[in-house]
Coordinates of C-alpha atoms and ligand atoms in Angstrom, one line a residue:
M47 CA -56.1 6.6 -20.1
F48 CA -52.6 7.2 -21.4
G49 CA -51.4 10.5 -20.0
W50 CA -48.4 11.0 -22.2
M51 CA -49.3 12.4 -25.6
G52 CA -46.0 12.2 -27.6
K53 CA -46.6 15.5 -29.5
L54 CA -43.7 16.9 -31.3
L55 CA -42.4 19.6 -33.6
R56 CA -39.9 18.9 -36.3
V57 CA -37.9 22.0 -37.3
S58 CA -35.8 21.8 -40.4
L59 CA -33.4 24.6 -40.3
S60 CA -32.0 23.9 -43.8
L61 CA -35.5 24.2 -45.4
G62 CA -37.0 26.7 -42.8
K63 CA -39.8 24.2 -42.5
I64 CA -41.7 23.3 -39.3
E65 CA -44.1 20.3 -39.0
E66 CA -46.1 18.8 -36.3
G67 CA -45.8 15.1 -35.5
E68 CA -46.2 12.4 -32.9
F69 CA -44.0 9.7 -31.8
P70 CA -45.3 6.1 -31.6
R71 CA -47.1 5.0 -28.4
E72 CA -44.9 2.0 -28.2
W73 CA -41.9 4.2 -27.9
R74 CA -43.5 6.2 -25.1
E75 CA -44.1 2.9 -23.1
T76 CA -40.6 1.4 -23.8
Y77 CA -38.4 4.6 -23.8
L78 CA -40.6 7.0 -21.7
G79 CA -39.3 10.4 -22.8
G80 CA -36.3 12.6 -22.3
R81 CA -33.0 10.7 -22.7
G82 CA -34.6 7.3 -23.7
I83 CA -36.8 8.8 -26.5
G84 CA -33.8 11.0 -27.6
A85 CA -31.7 7.9 -27.9
K86 CA -34.3 6.0 -29.9
I87 CA -34.8 8.9 -32.3
L88 CA -30.9 9.4 -32.8
W89 CA -30.7 5.7 -33.5
E90 CA -33.5 5.6 -36.0
E91 CA -33.1 8.9 -37.8
T92 CA -29.3 9.7 -37.9
P93 CA -27.0 7.8 -40.2
A94 CA -23.8 6.1 -39.0
N95 CA -20.8 8.4 -38.6
C96 CA -22.8 11.6 -39.1
D97 CA -20.9 14.7 -38.6
P98 CA -21.8 16.3 -35.2
W99 CA -21.6 19.8 -36.8
G100 CA -23.4 18.7 -40.0
E101 CA -27.0 18.9 -41.2
E102 CA -27.7 15.2 -40.5
N103 CA -27.1 15.5 -36.8
L104 CA -30.2 16.1 -34.8
L105 CA -30.7 18.2 -31.7
I106 CA -33.7 16.8 -29.7
F107 CA -35.2 18.7 -26.8
A108 CA -37.5 16.6 -24.9
T109 CA -39.7 16.5 -21.9
G110 CA -40.9 13.4 -20.0
P111 CA -44.1 12.0 -18.9
L112 CA -43.9 13.7 -15.5
T113 CA -43.1 17.2 -16.9
G114 CA -45.7 19.8 -16.0
T115 CA -47.5 17.6 -13.4
G116 CA -46.1 19.6 -10.5
I117 CA -44.4 16.4 -9.0
P118 CA -41.5 17.6 -6.9
M119 CA -38.2 17.8 -8.8
S120 CA -39.9 17.0 -12.1
G121 CA -39.6 20.3 -13.8
R122 CA -36.7 19.6 -16.0
F123 CA -36.0 18.7 -19.7
S124 CA -33.2 17.2 -21.7
A125 CA -31.3 17.6 -25.0
S126 CA -30.0 14.7 -26.9
T127 CA -27.5 14.8 -29.9
K128 CA -24.3 13.4 -31.2
A129 CA -21.7 15.4 -29.2
P130 CA -18.8 17.3 -30.9
L131 CA -16.6 16.8 -27.8
T132 CA -16.9 13.0 -27.6
G133 CA -18.5 11.7 -30.9
T134 CA -20.7 9.6 -28.7
I135 CA -24.4 9.7 -28.2
F136 CA -25.0 12.3 -25.6
D137 CA -27.8 13.8 -23.5
S138 CA -27.7 16.7 -21.2
N139 CA -30.3 17.6 -18.5
C140 CA -31.4 21.0 -17.5
G141 CA -33.6 22.5 -14.6
G142 CA -34.8 25.6 -16.6
D143 CA -38.5 26.1 -17.3
L144 CA -38.4 25.4 -21.1
G145 CA -39.8 21.9 -20.6
V146 CA -42.7 23.0 -18.5
R147 CA -43.4 25.8 -21.0
L148 CA -43.3 23.3 -24.0
K149 CA -45.9 21.2 -22.1
G150 CA -48.0 24.3 -21.7
C151 CA -48.0 24.7 -25.4
G152 CA -49.1 21.1 -25.9
L153 CA -45.7 19.9 -26.9
D154 CA -43.6 17.0 -25.6
M155 CA -40.5 17.4 -27.9
L156 CA -38.6 19.4 -30.5
I157 CA -36.5 17.8 -33.2
I158 CA -34.1 20.2 -34.8
S159 CA -32.5 19.1 -38.0
G160 CA -30.3 20.7 -40.7
C161 CA -28.5 24.0 -40.5
S162 CA -29.8 27.5 -41.2
P163 CA -27.9 29.5 -43.9
T164 CA -28.0 32.5 -41.4
P165 CA -28.6 32.9 -37.7
V166 CA -32.2 32.4 -36.6
Y167 CA -34.2 31.9 -33.4
L168 CA -37.3 29.7 -33.0
V169 CA -40.5 31.1 -31.4
I170 CA -43.2 28.7 -30.0
D171 CA -46.5 29.5 -28.6
A172 CA -49.8 27.6 -28.2
T173 CA -50.8 28.4 -31.8
G174 CA -47.6 27.2 -33.5
A175 CA -44.0 28.0 -34.2
H176 CA -42.0 30.1 -36.6
L177 CA -38.3 31.0 -37.2
K178 CA -37.1 34.5 -37.0
D179 CA -34.0 36.4 -38.0
A180 CA -31.3 36.3 -35.3
V181 CA -28.5 38.1 -37.3
G182 CA -28.7 41.0 -34.9
L183 CA -28.4 38.7 -31.9
W184 CA -25.3 36.9 -33.2
G185 CA -22.2 37.7 -31.2
M186 CA -24.2 38.9 -28.1
D187 CA -23.4 37.1 -24.7
I188 CA -26.2 35.4 -22.9
P189 CA -27.6 38.1 -20.7
A190 CA -27.6 40.5 -23.7
T191 CA -29.4 38.0 -25.9
K192 CA -32.0 37.4 -23.3
A193 CA -32.7 41.2 -22.7
A194 CA -33.0 41.8 -26.5
L195 CA -35.3 38.8 -27.0
K196 CA -37.4 39.9 -24.0
Q197 CA -37.7 43.3 -25.7
K198 CA -38.9 41.7 -28.9
E199 CA -41.0 38.8 -27.6
G200 CA -42.2 39.9 -24.2
D201 CA -41.1 39.8 -20.7
T202 CA -42.7 36.5 -19.7
V203 CA -41.2 34.2 -22.3
S204 CA -38.8 31.4 -21.4
I205 CA -35.6 31.6 -23.4
L206 CA -33.0 29.1 -24.2
T207 CA -30.0 30.4 -25.7
I208 CA -26.2 30.0 -26.6
G209 CA -23.5 32.6 -26.1
P210 CA -20.3 33.3 -28.1
A211 CA -18.8 30.0 -27.0
G212 CA -21.6 28.0 -28.9
E213 CA -21.4 30.4 -32.0
N214 CA -17.6 29.8 -32.2
L215 CA -18.0 26.0 -31.9
V216 CA -16.2 25.6 -28.7
R217 CA -16.6 21.8 -28.2
F218 CA -17.8 22.2 -24.6
A219 CA -20.1 25.2 -25.2
C220 CA -23.5 24.9 -23.2
C221 CA -26.9 26.4 -23.5
E222 CA -28.7 28.5 -20.8
N223 CA -32.3 28.5 -19.8
N224 CA -33.5 30.5 -16.9
G225 CA -30.2 30.4 -15.0
R226 CA -29.9 26.6 -15.5
Y227 CA -27.7 24.9 -18.1
L228 CA -27.5 22.1 -20.6
G229 CA -23.9 21.9 -19.5
R230 CA -21.9 19.0 -20.8
G231 CA -20.7 17.7 -24.1
G232 CA -21.1 20.8 -26.3
V233 CA -24.8 20.9 -26.9
G234 CA -24.3 24.7 -27.2
A235 CA -21.9 24.1 -30.0
V236 CA -24.4 22.0 -31.9
M237 CA -26.8 24.8 -31.6
G238 CA -24.1 27.2 -32.9
A239 CA -23.3 24.8 -35.9
K240 CA -27.0 24.9 -36.7
R241 CA -27.0 28.7 -36.4
L242 CA -29.8 28.5 -34.1
K243 CA -29.2 31.3 -31.6
A244 CA -32.2 30.7 -29.2
I245 CA -35.5 29.1 -28.6
V246 CA -38.3 31.3 -27.2
V247 CA -41.4 29.6 -25.6
K248 CA -44.4 31.7 -24.7
M249 CA -47.0 30.9 -22.0
G250 CA -49.6 28.2 -22.9
E251 CA -52.5 27.0 -20.9
R252 CA -52.4 23.3 -21.7
K253 CA -52.4 21.1 -18.6
T254 CA -50.3 17.8 -18.6
S255 CA -52.8 15.0 -18.6
I256 CA -52.8 12.7 -15.4
A257 CA -54.5 9.4 -15.6
D258 CA -55.1 9.0 -11.8
G259 CA -55.1 12.4 -10.0
E260 CA -56.1 11.1 -6.6
R261 CA -53.4 8.5 -6.6
L262 CA -50.8 11.0 -7.7
R263 CA -51.8 13.6 -4.9
F264 CA -51.2 10.9 -2.4
V265 CA -47.8 9.8 -3.8
I266 CA -46.7 13.4 -3.9
Y267 CA -47.8 13.9 -0.4
E268 CA -45.6 11.0 0.7
M269 CA -42.7 12.0 -1.5
R270 CA -42.7 15.5 0.2
K271 CA -42.5 13.9 3.6
W272 CA -39.5 11.9 2.6
L273 CA -37.8 14.9 1.1
E274 CA -38.4 16.7 4.4
A275 CA -37.1 13.9 6.4
N276 CA -33.9 13.3 4.5
P277 CA -31.0 15.3 5.8
V278 CA -29.4 15.7 2.3
T279 CA -32.6 17.0 0.6
S280 CA -33.9 19.0 3.6
Q281 CA -30.7 20.5 5.0
G282 CA -27.5 19.8 3.1
L283 CA -28.6 20.9 -0.4
P284 CA -30.9 23.7 0.6
H285 CA -28.4 25.3 3.1
F286 CA -25.2 24.8 1.3
G287 CA -25.9 23.7 -2.2
T288 CA -23.9 21.0 -3.8
G289 CA -20.7 22.7 -2.4
V290 CA -21.5 20.8 0.8
L291 CA -19.5 17.9 -0.7
M292 CA -16.2 19.9 -0.7
N293 CA -15.0 19.3 2.8
L294 CA -16.0 15.6 2.9
M295 CA -14.4 14.7 -0.5
N296 CA -11.3 16.5 0.7
E297 CA -11.4 14.6 4.1
V298 CA -11.7 11.2 2.5
G299 CA -8.9 12.0 0.0
I300 CA -10.8 11.8 -3.4
L301 CA -10.7 15.6 -4.1
P302 CA -8.6 15.9 -7.4
V303 CA -5.9 18.7 -7.2
K304 CA -3.6 19.9 -10.0
N305 CA -5.2 17.8 -12.7
F306 CA -5.5 14.7 -10.6
Q307 CA -1.9 14.8 -9.4
R308 CA -3.0 15.0 -5.7
V309 CA -6.2 14.0 -4.0
S310 CA -6.7 16.6 -1.2
S311 CA -5.8 20.1 -0.3
P312 CA -5.2 21.9 3.1
Q313 CA -7.1 25.0 1.5
A314 CA -10.1 23.2 0.0
A315 CA -12.3 24.6 2.9
L316 CA -11.9 28.0 1.3
L317 CA -14.1 26.8 -1.4
S318 CA -16.6 24.8 0.5
G319 CA -20.4 25.2 0.4
E320 CA -20.2 26.5 4.0
E321 CA -17.8 29.2 2.8
V322 CA -20.2 30.1 0.0
S323 CA -23.1 30.5 2.3
E324 CA -21.1 32.6 4.7
K325 CA -19.3 34.9 2.3
I326 CA -21.2 35.4 -1.0
L327 CA -24.6 33.8 -0.9
L328 CA -27.7 36.1 -1.6
G329 CA -30.3 33.4 -2.0
Q330 CA -31.4 30.0 -3.2
K331 CA -32.6 29.1 -6.7
A332 CA -34.9 26.2 -7.6
C333 CA -35.8 24.5 -10.8
P334 CA -39.6 24.4 -11.4
H335 CA -41.6 22.5 -8.7
C336 CA -38.6 21.8 -6.6
P337 CA -38.8 22.3 -2.8
V338 CA -35.1 21.6 -2.4
A339 CA -33.7 24.7 -4.2
C340 CA -30.1 23.7 -4.3
G341 CA -29.0 26.5 -6.7
R342 CA -27.1 29.4 -5.4
V343 CA -27.4 33.1 -6.2
T344 CA -24.3 34.9 -5.2
S345 CA -22.5 38.2 -5.3
T346 CA -18.8 39.0 -4.9
G347 CA -19.4 42.7 -4.4
P348 CA -18.6 44.0 -7.9
E349 CA -20.3 41.0 -9.7
R350 CA -23.4 39.0 -9.1
G351 CA -24.6 35.7 -10.7
E352 CA -25.5 32.1 -10.2
G353 CA -23.2 29.4 -8.8
P354 CA -20.6 28.3 -8.0
E355 CA -21.8 24.6 -7.5
Y356 CA -19.5 21.9 -6.2
E357 CA -18.1 20.8 -9.5
T358 CA -17.4 24.5 -10.5
L359 CA -15.7 25.3 -7.1
W360 CA -13.6 22.3 -7.8
A361 CA -12.9 22.6 -11.5
L362 CA -12.0 26.4 -11.6
G363 CA -10.7 26.4 -8.0
V364 CA -9.2 23.3 -6.3
N365 CA -8.0 21.6 -9.6
M366 CA -6.5 24.8 -10.6
E367 CA -5.1 25.6 -7.1
V368 CA -7.0 28.8 -7.1
Y369 CA -8.4 29.2 -3.6
N370 CA -9.9 32.6 -3.9
L371 CA -13.7 32.2 -3.7
S372 CA -14.4 35.6 -5.4
L373 CA -12.1 34.8 -8.3
V374 CA -13.7 31.4 -8.7
A375 CA -17.2 32.8 -8.5
E376 CA -16.5 35.5 -11.0
A377 CA -14.8 32.9 -13.4
N378 CA -18.0 30.9 -13.0
Y379 CA -20.3 34.1 -13.9
L380 CA -18.1 34.6 -17.0
C381 CA -18.6 30.9 -18.1
N382 CA -22.3 31.5 -17.6
R383 CA -22.3 34.7 -19.6
L384 CA -20.2 33.2 -22.5
G385 CA -22.0 29.8 -22.6
L386 CA -19.1 27.4 -21.3
D387 CA -19.4 24.2 -19.4
T388 CA -17.4 24.9 -16.3
I389 CA -16.2 21.3 -15.7
S390 CA -14.7 20.9 -19.2
T391 CA -13.3 24.6 -19.0
G392 CA -11.6 23.8 -15.7
G393 CA -10.4 20.3 -16.8
T394 CA -8.9 21.7 -20.0
L395 CA -7.1 24.7 -18.1
A396 CA -5.8 22.2 -15.7
C397 CA -4.4 20.1 -18.4
A398 CA -2.8 23.2 -19.9
A399 CA -1.4 24.1 -16.5
E400 CA 0.2 20.8 -16.1
L401 CA 1.8 21.0 -19.5
A402 CA 3.0 24.5 -18.6
E403 CA 4.5 23.1 -15.4
K404 CA 6.4 20.5 -17.5
G405 CA 7.7 23.0 -20.0
I406 CA 5.7 21.3 -22.8
F407 CA 3.2 24.1 -23.4
R408 CA 4.0 27.9 -23.3
G409 CA 1.5 30.6 -22.9
G410 CA -1.8 29.5 -21.3
I411 CA -2.1 29.4 -17.6
K412 CA -0.2 28.1 -14.6
F413 CA -1.7 26.5 -11.5
G414 CA -2.5 29.1 -8.9
E415 CA -2.9 32.0 -11.4
G416 CA -6.4 32.9 -10.4
D417 CA -6.1 36.5 -11.9
K418 CA -5.6 34.9 -15.3
L419 CA -8.7 32.7 -15.2
K420 CA -11.1 35.2 -16.8
E421 CA -8.7 36.2 -19.6
M422 CA -8.2 32.5 -20.5
I423 CA -12.1 31.9 -20.4
E424 CA -12.6 34.7 -22.8
N425 CA -9.8 33.4 -25.0
I426 CA -11.5 30.0 -25.2
A427 CA -15.0 31.4 -25.8
Y428 CA -13.8 33.6 -28.6
R429 CA -11.1 31.2 -29.9
R430 CA -8.4 33.7 -29.4
E431 CA -4.7 33.0 -29.1
E432 CA -4.0 29.7 -27.3
G433 CA -7.8 29.7 -26.5
D434 CA -8.3 28.3 -30.0
L435 CA -6.4 25.1 -29.0
L436 CA -8.1 24.9 -25.7
A437 CA -11.6 25.3 -27.3
E438 CA -11.1 21.8 -28.7
G439 CA -11.2 20.3 -25.2
S440 CA -8.4 18.7 -23.1
Y441 CA -8.0 15.5 -25.1
R442 CA -7.6 17.1 -28.6
F443 CA -5.4 19.8 -27.0
A444 CA -3.1 17.3 -25.3
E445 CA -3.0 15.1 -28.2
A446 CA -1.9 18.1 -30.3
Q447 CA 1.0 18.5 -27.8
K448 CA 1.8 14.9 -28.2
V449 CA 0.9 14.0 -24.7
P450 CA -2.7 12.8 -24.8
D451 CA -2.2 10.9 -21.4
T452 CA -2.3 14.3 -19.7
S453 CA -6.0 14.8 -20.5
M454 CA -8.0 13.6 -17.6
A455 CA -11.0 12.7 -19.7
V456 CA -13.0 9.5 -20.7
K457 CA -14.1 9.3 -24.3
G458 CA -13.0 13.0 -24.5
L459 CA -15.3 14.3 -21.8
E460 CA -13.4 15.9 -18.8
L461 CA -13.8 14.0 -15.5
P462 CA -15.7 15.6 -12.6
A463 CA -14.6 16.2 -9.0
Y464 CA -14.1 12.7 -7.7
D465 CA -10.7 10.8 -8.0
P466 CA -11.7 7.2 -8.5
R467 CA -8.5 5.7 -6.9
G468 CA -10.3 6.3 -3.5
A469 CA -13.6 5.0 -4.9
Q470 CA -13.2 2.1 -7.2
G471 CA -16.7 1.7 -8.3
Q472 CA -16.9 5.3 -9.4
G473 CA -13.9 4.5 -11.7
L474 CA -15.9 1.7 -13.4
A475 CA -18.8 4.1 -13.6
Y476 CA -16.6 6.7 -15.5
A477 CA -15.0 4.1 -17.8
T478 CA -18.3 2.5 -18.8
S479 CA -20.2 5.8 -19.2
Q480 CA -21.7 6.0 -22.7
R481 CA -21.2 9.7 -22.8
G482 CA -17.6 9.8 -21.3
G483 CA -16.2 11.2 -18.0
C484 CA -19.4 11.8 -16.0
H485 CA -20.6 11.2 -12.4
L486 CA -24.2 11.2 -13.3
R487 CA -24.6 8.0 -15.2
A488 CA -23.8 6.2 -11.9
Y489 CA -23.0 8.1 -8.7
M490 CA -21.0 5.5 -6.9
I491 CA -20.0 8.2 -4.4
G492 CA -23.5 7.5 -3.0
P493 CA -22.7 3.9 -1.6
E494 CA -18.9 4.3 -1.5
V495 CA -18.6 7.5 0.4
L496 CA -22.0 8.9 1.5
G497 CA -23.5 5.6 2.6
V498 CA -26.6 6.1 0.4
P499 CA -28.5 3.8 0.2
K500 CA -25.9 1.8 2.3
M501 CA -22.2 1.9 2.8
V502 CA -19.9 -0.3 0.7
D503 CA -16.1 -0.7 0.8
R504 CA -14.9 2.0 -1.4
F505 CA -11.5 0.3 -1.9
E506 CA -12.9 -3.1 -3.0
A507 CA -13.1 -3.7 -6.6
E508 CA -15.1 -7.0 -6.6
G509 CA -18.8 -6.7 -6.5
K510 CA -18.9 -3.1 -8.0
G511 CA -20.2 -4.4 -11.4
G512 CA -23.6 -5.2 -10.2
L513 CA -23.9 -1.9 -8.2
V514 CA -22.8 0.2 -11.2
I515 CA -25.3 -1.5 -13.4
F516 CA -28.0 -1.0 -11.0
Q517 CA -27.4 2.7 -10.9
Q518 CA -26.8 3.1 -14.6
D519 CA -30.2 1.5 -15.5
L520 CA -32.2 3.3 -12.8
N521 CA -30.6 6.7 -13.8
A522 CA -31.3 6.1 -17.5
T523 CA -34.9 5.7 -16.5
L524 CA -34.9 8.8 -14.2
D525 CA -33.4 10.8 -17.1
S526 CA -36.3 9.5 -19.4
M527 CA -38.9 10.2 -16.9
V528 CA -37.0 13.6 -16.6
M529 CA -36.6 13.6 -12.7
C530 CA -33.8 15.3 -10.8
R531 CA -31.3 12.8 -9.6
F532 CA -31.2 14.4 -6.2
S533 CA -34.6 12.9 -5.5
S534 CA -33.0 9.6 -5.2
F535 CA -31.4 10.5 -1.9
A536 CA -35.0 10.5 -0.4
V537 CA -37.0 8.1 -2.5
G538 CA -36.4 4.8 -4.3
D539 CA -37.6 2.9 -7.4
D540 CA -40.9 2.0 -5.8
Y541 CA -41.8 5.8 -5.7
Y542 CA -40.8 6.4 -9.2
A543 CA -42.9 3.4 -10.4
R544 CA -45.9 4.8 -8.5
L545 CA -45.4 8.3 -9.9
L546 CA -45.2 6.9 -13.5
A547 CA -48.2 4.6 -13.0
S548 CA -50.3 7.5 -11.5
V549 CA -49.5 9.8 -14.5
T550 CA -49.6 7.3 -17.4
G551 CA -52.3 4.9 -16.1
L552 CA -50.1 2.0 -16.9
D553 CA -48.8 -0.6 -14.4
Y554 CA -45.3 0.1 -13.7
E555 CA -43.4 -2.0 -11.0
P556 CA -39.9 -1.1 -9.8
Q557 CA -38.4 -3.9 -11.8
D558 CA -39.9 -2.5 -15.0
L559 CA -37.9 0.8 -14.5
H560 CA -34.6 -1.2 -14.5
V561 CA -35.6 -3.1 -17.6
I562 CA -36.5 0.2 -19.4
G563 CA -33.2 1.6 -18.2
E564 CA -31.3 -1.4 -19.3
R565 CA -32.9 -1.2 -22.8
I566 CA -31.8 2.5 -23.1
W567 CA -28.4 1.7 -21.8
N568 CA -27.9 -1.1 -24.4
L569 CA -29.4 1.1 -27.2
E570 CA -26.9 3.8 -26.4
K571 CA -24.1 1.1 -26.4
L572 CA -25.3 0.0 -29.9
Y573 CA -25.2 3.6 -31.0
N574 CA -21.6 4.1 -29.8
L575 CA -20.6 0.8 -31.4
R576 CA -22.0 2.0 -34.6
E577 CA -19.9 5.1 -34.5
G578 CA -16.7 3.1 -33.9
I579 CA -16.6 3.7 -30.1
G580 CA -15.9 0.2 -28.9
G581 CA -15.1 -1.5 -25.6
D582 CA -11.4 -0.4 -25.8
Q583 CA -12.6 3.1 -25.1
D584 CA -14.3 2.0 -21.8
T585 CA -11.2 2.9 -20.0
L586 CA -9.6 5.6 -17.8
P587 CA -6.8 8.2 -18.2
P588 CA -3.4 6.2 -17.5
R589 CA -2.8 8.3 -14.5
L590 CA -5.6 6.6 -12.7
L591 CA -4.5 3.1 -13.7
R592 CA -0.8 3.5 -13.1
E593 CA 0.1 6.3 -10.8
P594 CA -0.8 5.2 -7.2
V595 CA -2.2 7.5 -4.5
K596 CA -2.0 6.1 -1.0
E597 CA -0.8 3.0 -2.8
R598 CA -3.9 2.5 -4.9
V599 CA -4.8 2.7 -8.5
V600 CA -8.1 1.8 -10.1
S601 CA -8.4 -1.9 -10.6
L602 CA -10.4 -1.5 -13.8
E603 CA -9.8 -4.8 -15.5
T604 CA -11.2 -6.8 -12.6
M605 CA -14.3 -4.7 -12.5
L606 CA -14.7 -4.6 -16.2
E607 CA -14.8 -8.3 -16.5
E608 CA -17.5 -8.7 -13.9
Y609 CA -19.4 -5.7 -15.4
R610 CA -19.5 -7.1 -18.9
R611 CA -20.5 -10.6 -17.7
F612 CA -23.3 -9.1 -15.6
R613 CA -24.5 -7.0 -18.6
G614 CA -24.6 -10.0 -20.9
W615 CA -21.9 -8.4 -23.1
D616 CA -19.0 -10.3 -24.6
K617 CA -15.4 -9.9 -23.3
K618 CA -14.9 -6.9 -25.7
G619 CA -17.9 -5.1 -24.3
K620 CA -20.4 -5.8 -27.1
P621 CA -24.0 -6.8 -26.2
Q622 CA -24.7 -10.4 -26.9
K623 CA -27.7 -11.6 -29.1
E624 CA -29.4 -13.0 -26.1
K625 CA -29.4 -9.8 -24.2
L626 CA -30.6 -7.8 -27.2
K627 CA -33.3 -10.3 -27.8
R628 CA -34.6 -10.0 -24.2
L629 CA -34.7 -6.2 -24.4
N630 CA -36.4 -6.3 -27.8
L631 CA -33.4 -4.7 -29.3
L632 CA -32.4 -7.4 -31.7
E633 CA -34.2 -5.8 -34.7
E634 CA -32.2 -2.6 -34.0
K635 CA -29.0 -4.3 -35.4
N636 CA -29.3 -3.0 -38.9
N637 CA -30.5 0.4 -38.2
G638 CA -28.4 3.5 -38.7
K639 CA -29.0 4.2 -42.3
G640 CA -31.2 7.1 -41.7
T641 CA -34.8 7.5 -42.5
Ligands
SF4_274 S1 -32.7 19.5 -6.2 FE1 -31.5 21.3 -7.2 S2 -31.1 20.5 -9.4 FE2 -32.8 19.1 -8.5 S3 -34.7 19.9 -9.2 FE3 -34.1 20.9 -7.2 S4 -33.1 22.8 -7.6 FE4 -33.1 21.6 -9.5

C-alpha cells in the first residue's frame, strides 16, 4: 500500500478557476513532498526568468507524507516559490495547522498561479474550494483579518493570511498561520502580488493513510523516548525556547553585533531565553503534534503576543544594540501583526544604522534607538518615507546607497544570528545555500559549537565540505518529509527512514534519504543556474572574508573547492553530467520552458 496520495488543487487566480489533480507517483517516491515536490513543480512548470511578482510565478503550499499522521514534530507544511527578495528558488516552512487541515480535507498540495484582478481569499473544505471577495479585508493587519474571517467562515477554521507588508510588496513580507510564520524570502509578498489575502481551511474528517500502523506506533513510541531523553528537546527548548542559545553564542564569540561589526556583547544576557522566561513568559506554544513546544507566548504588560525567538531577540535586539527586552518583544509583536520577517527586518535596519553611523544615509534609525524600532517597522510595512527604500531589503537598499558591501546578506537574504568567522563550516553553509543567507539548510553550529552529533574544530576549514553536504542533503529530505528540524537533536536518519517506510509502505534505508536530499539539492541548483544565479554568488559579504575578528576571517575558497569536488560539481559550481546522471536529473537539462 502506498500511503501518500498526491492529491492537489490548482487555483488559477487570473481565471478564477479551480481544478483538482494529482502529482505522479514517481515524484512522490523521488521527491517525497514539501520542499522537494515544490522544487520539482517550479522547475517543470515555471519558465526561466519568470517575474516573482508575475502571473507565471507559482506559489505552492505542500504537506508531506507524514503530515496528519500524529508523528511528533510532523505537523508542519511548506511554501515554495521564486522569491522576490533573492530571485532564487525558495521554500519556507511553517508550524501552523494549515497542513494538517489540508490533509483532513483530502488534499496534499495547493498550486496557486496567476494574479487576481481584485483581492480574494480562498476557502477550502472537504467538499471543494472557492474564491471569495476580499476587498473589504485588504489593508487590515493580521489579527483584524483573522477576526473578520472567523466571523464570516466560523470560529474553528484555520487561516493563513498576509498583513499590510505583503499587500505592499515588501520583499521580506511573511504569512501567518495559527501564530506560526512562513517567515523568510518574501512568500507574503508573492501572495500580495497575486492579491490573495488569505487561505481558509475548514475541518475535514479524512485520515492520512498509513501503510503499517503497528510498526509506526512502535517507532513513535521510541522517538518519544529519545525526545524525552535529549536535554535540548526535553529541557532547553521547552523551558527557554530557542532563546536558550543567546548566552552560549555570546560566550563563544559568534553573536553578531552592530551589523556584524562585533561578535559579542556584555549586555546580551538581557535578551536571553532565561530572561524571556523570567520576565515576560506567559506560556509555551507548540506546532501540531509536538511535545517540545518551543514557541513562546509573552506579555510586556501593555502588550501581549508570540515570540521573541532567538533570531528575533538577536535581529531586533543585539544586532541593533537595543537591550530592552520589552521594546524588542513589542517590535516582534508589531512585525507579527503587519506580516514582516523579523530576521530580514532587523538585518535591513542594522544595515541602515551602520550607514547612518558612517554619515552615508540620513534619516532611518541609529544603533541603540530602541524607541524608534516600531516607527521604522511601520514605515517599512506601509512603505512610508525611508521605509520604502528599506522595504527592498538590505542588499537593494545598500546598493542604492552605492555601498552594497554593507548588506550582510547572501544572495540577497539577510544572514541570521551566527557570525561564521568563529564557525567556518557555517560560513560555507551560508555561502552555498540555494535560498541565500540561512542557517537552516545546514546548521553547522550543531557540530561546531553544540557538539551535536559530535564536536568538530570550529576554526578549521578543511573537512567542512563533507559535513555541510551531509546536513544539506538530509535537511532537504526532512523539509520534504515535512519534519521539524529540531527533531534531529534527538533522532537520526535511521529513525526518519523507519517513519517514512511505516507510512508509505516503501523500503527506505537511511542512505536513500541522503540520495533523495542530494537530488533535491542538485535540482534547486539547476533552477538557480537557469535563473542566472551561478557559482560566483556562492559567496559571503566581504566583511566576513576580509575583516578579521580575533584574527580570523572565513576561509571560503578552501572550503568551496572541497565542497564542489565532493558534490561532483565543476570548479565554477555547476553540477557535472555524471552527477546528474546518477541522480536521474540529466533529462532535467532542457526544462524550464513552462508547460
Ligand atoms: S520543536 Fe518547536 S518548531 Fe519544532 S515542531 Fe515543536 S513547537 Fe514547532
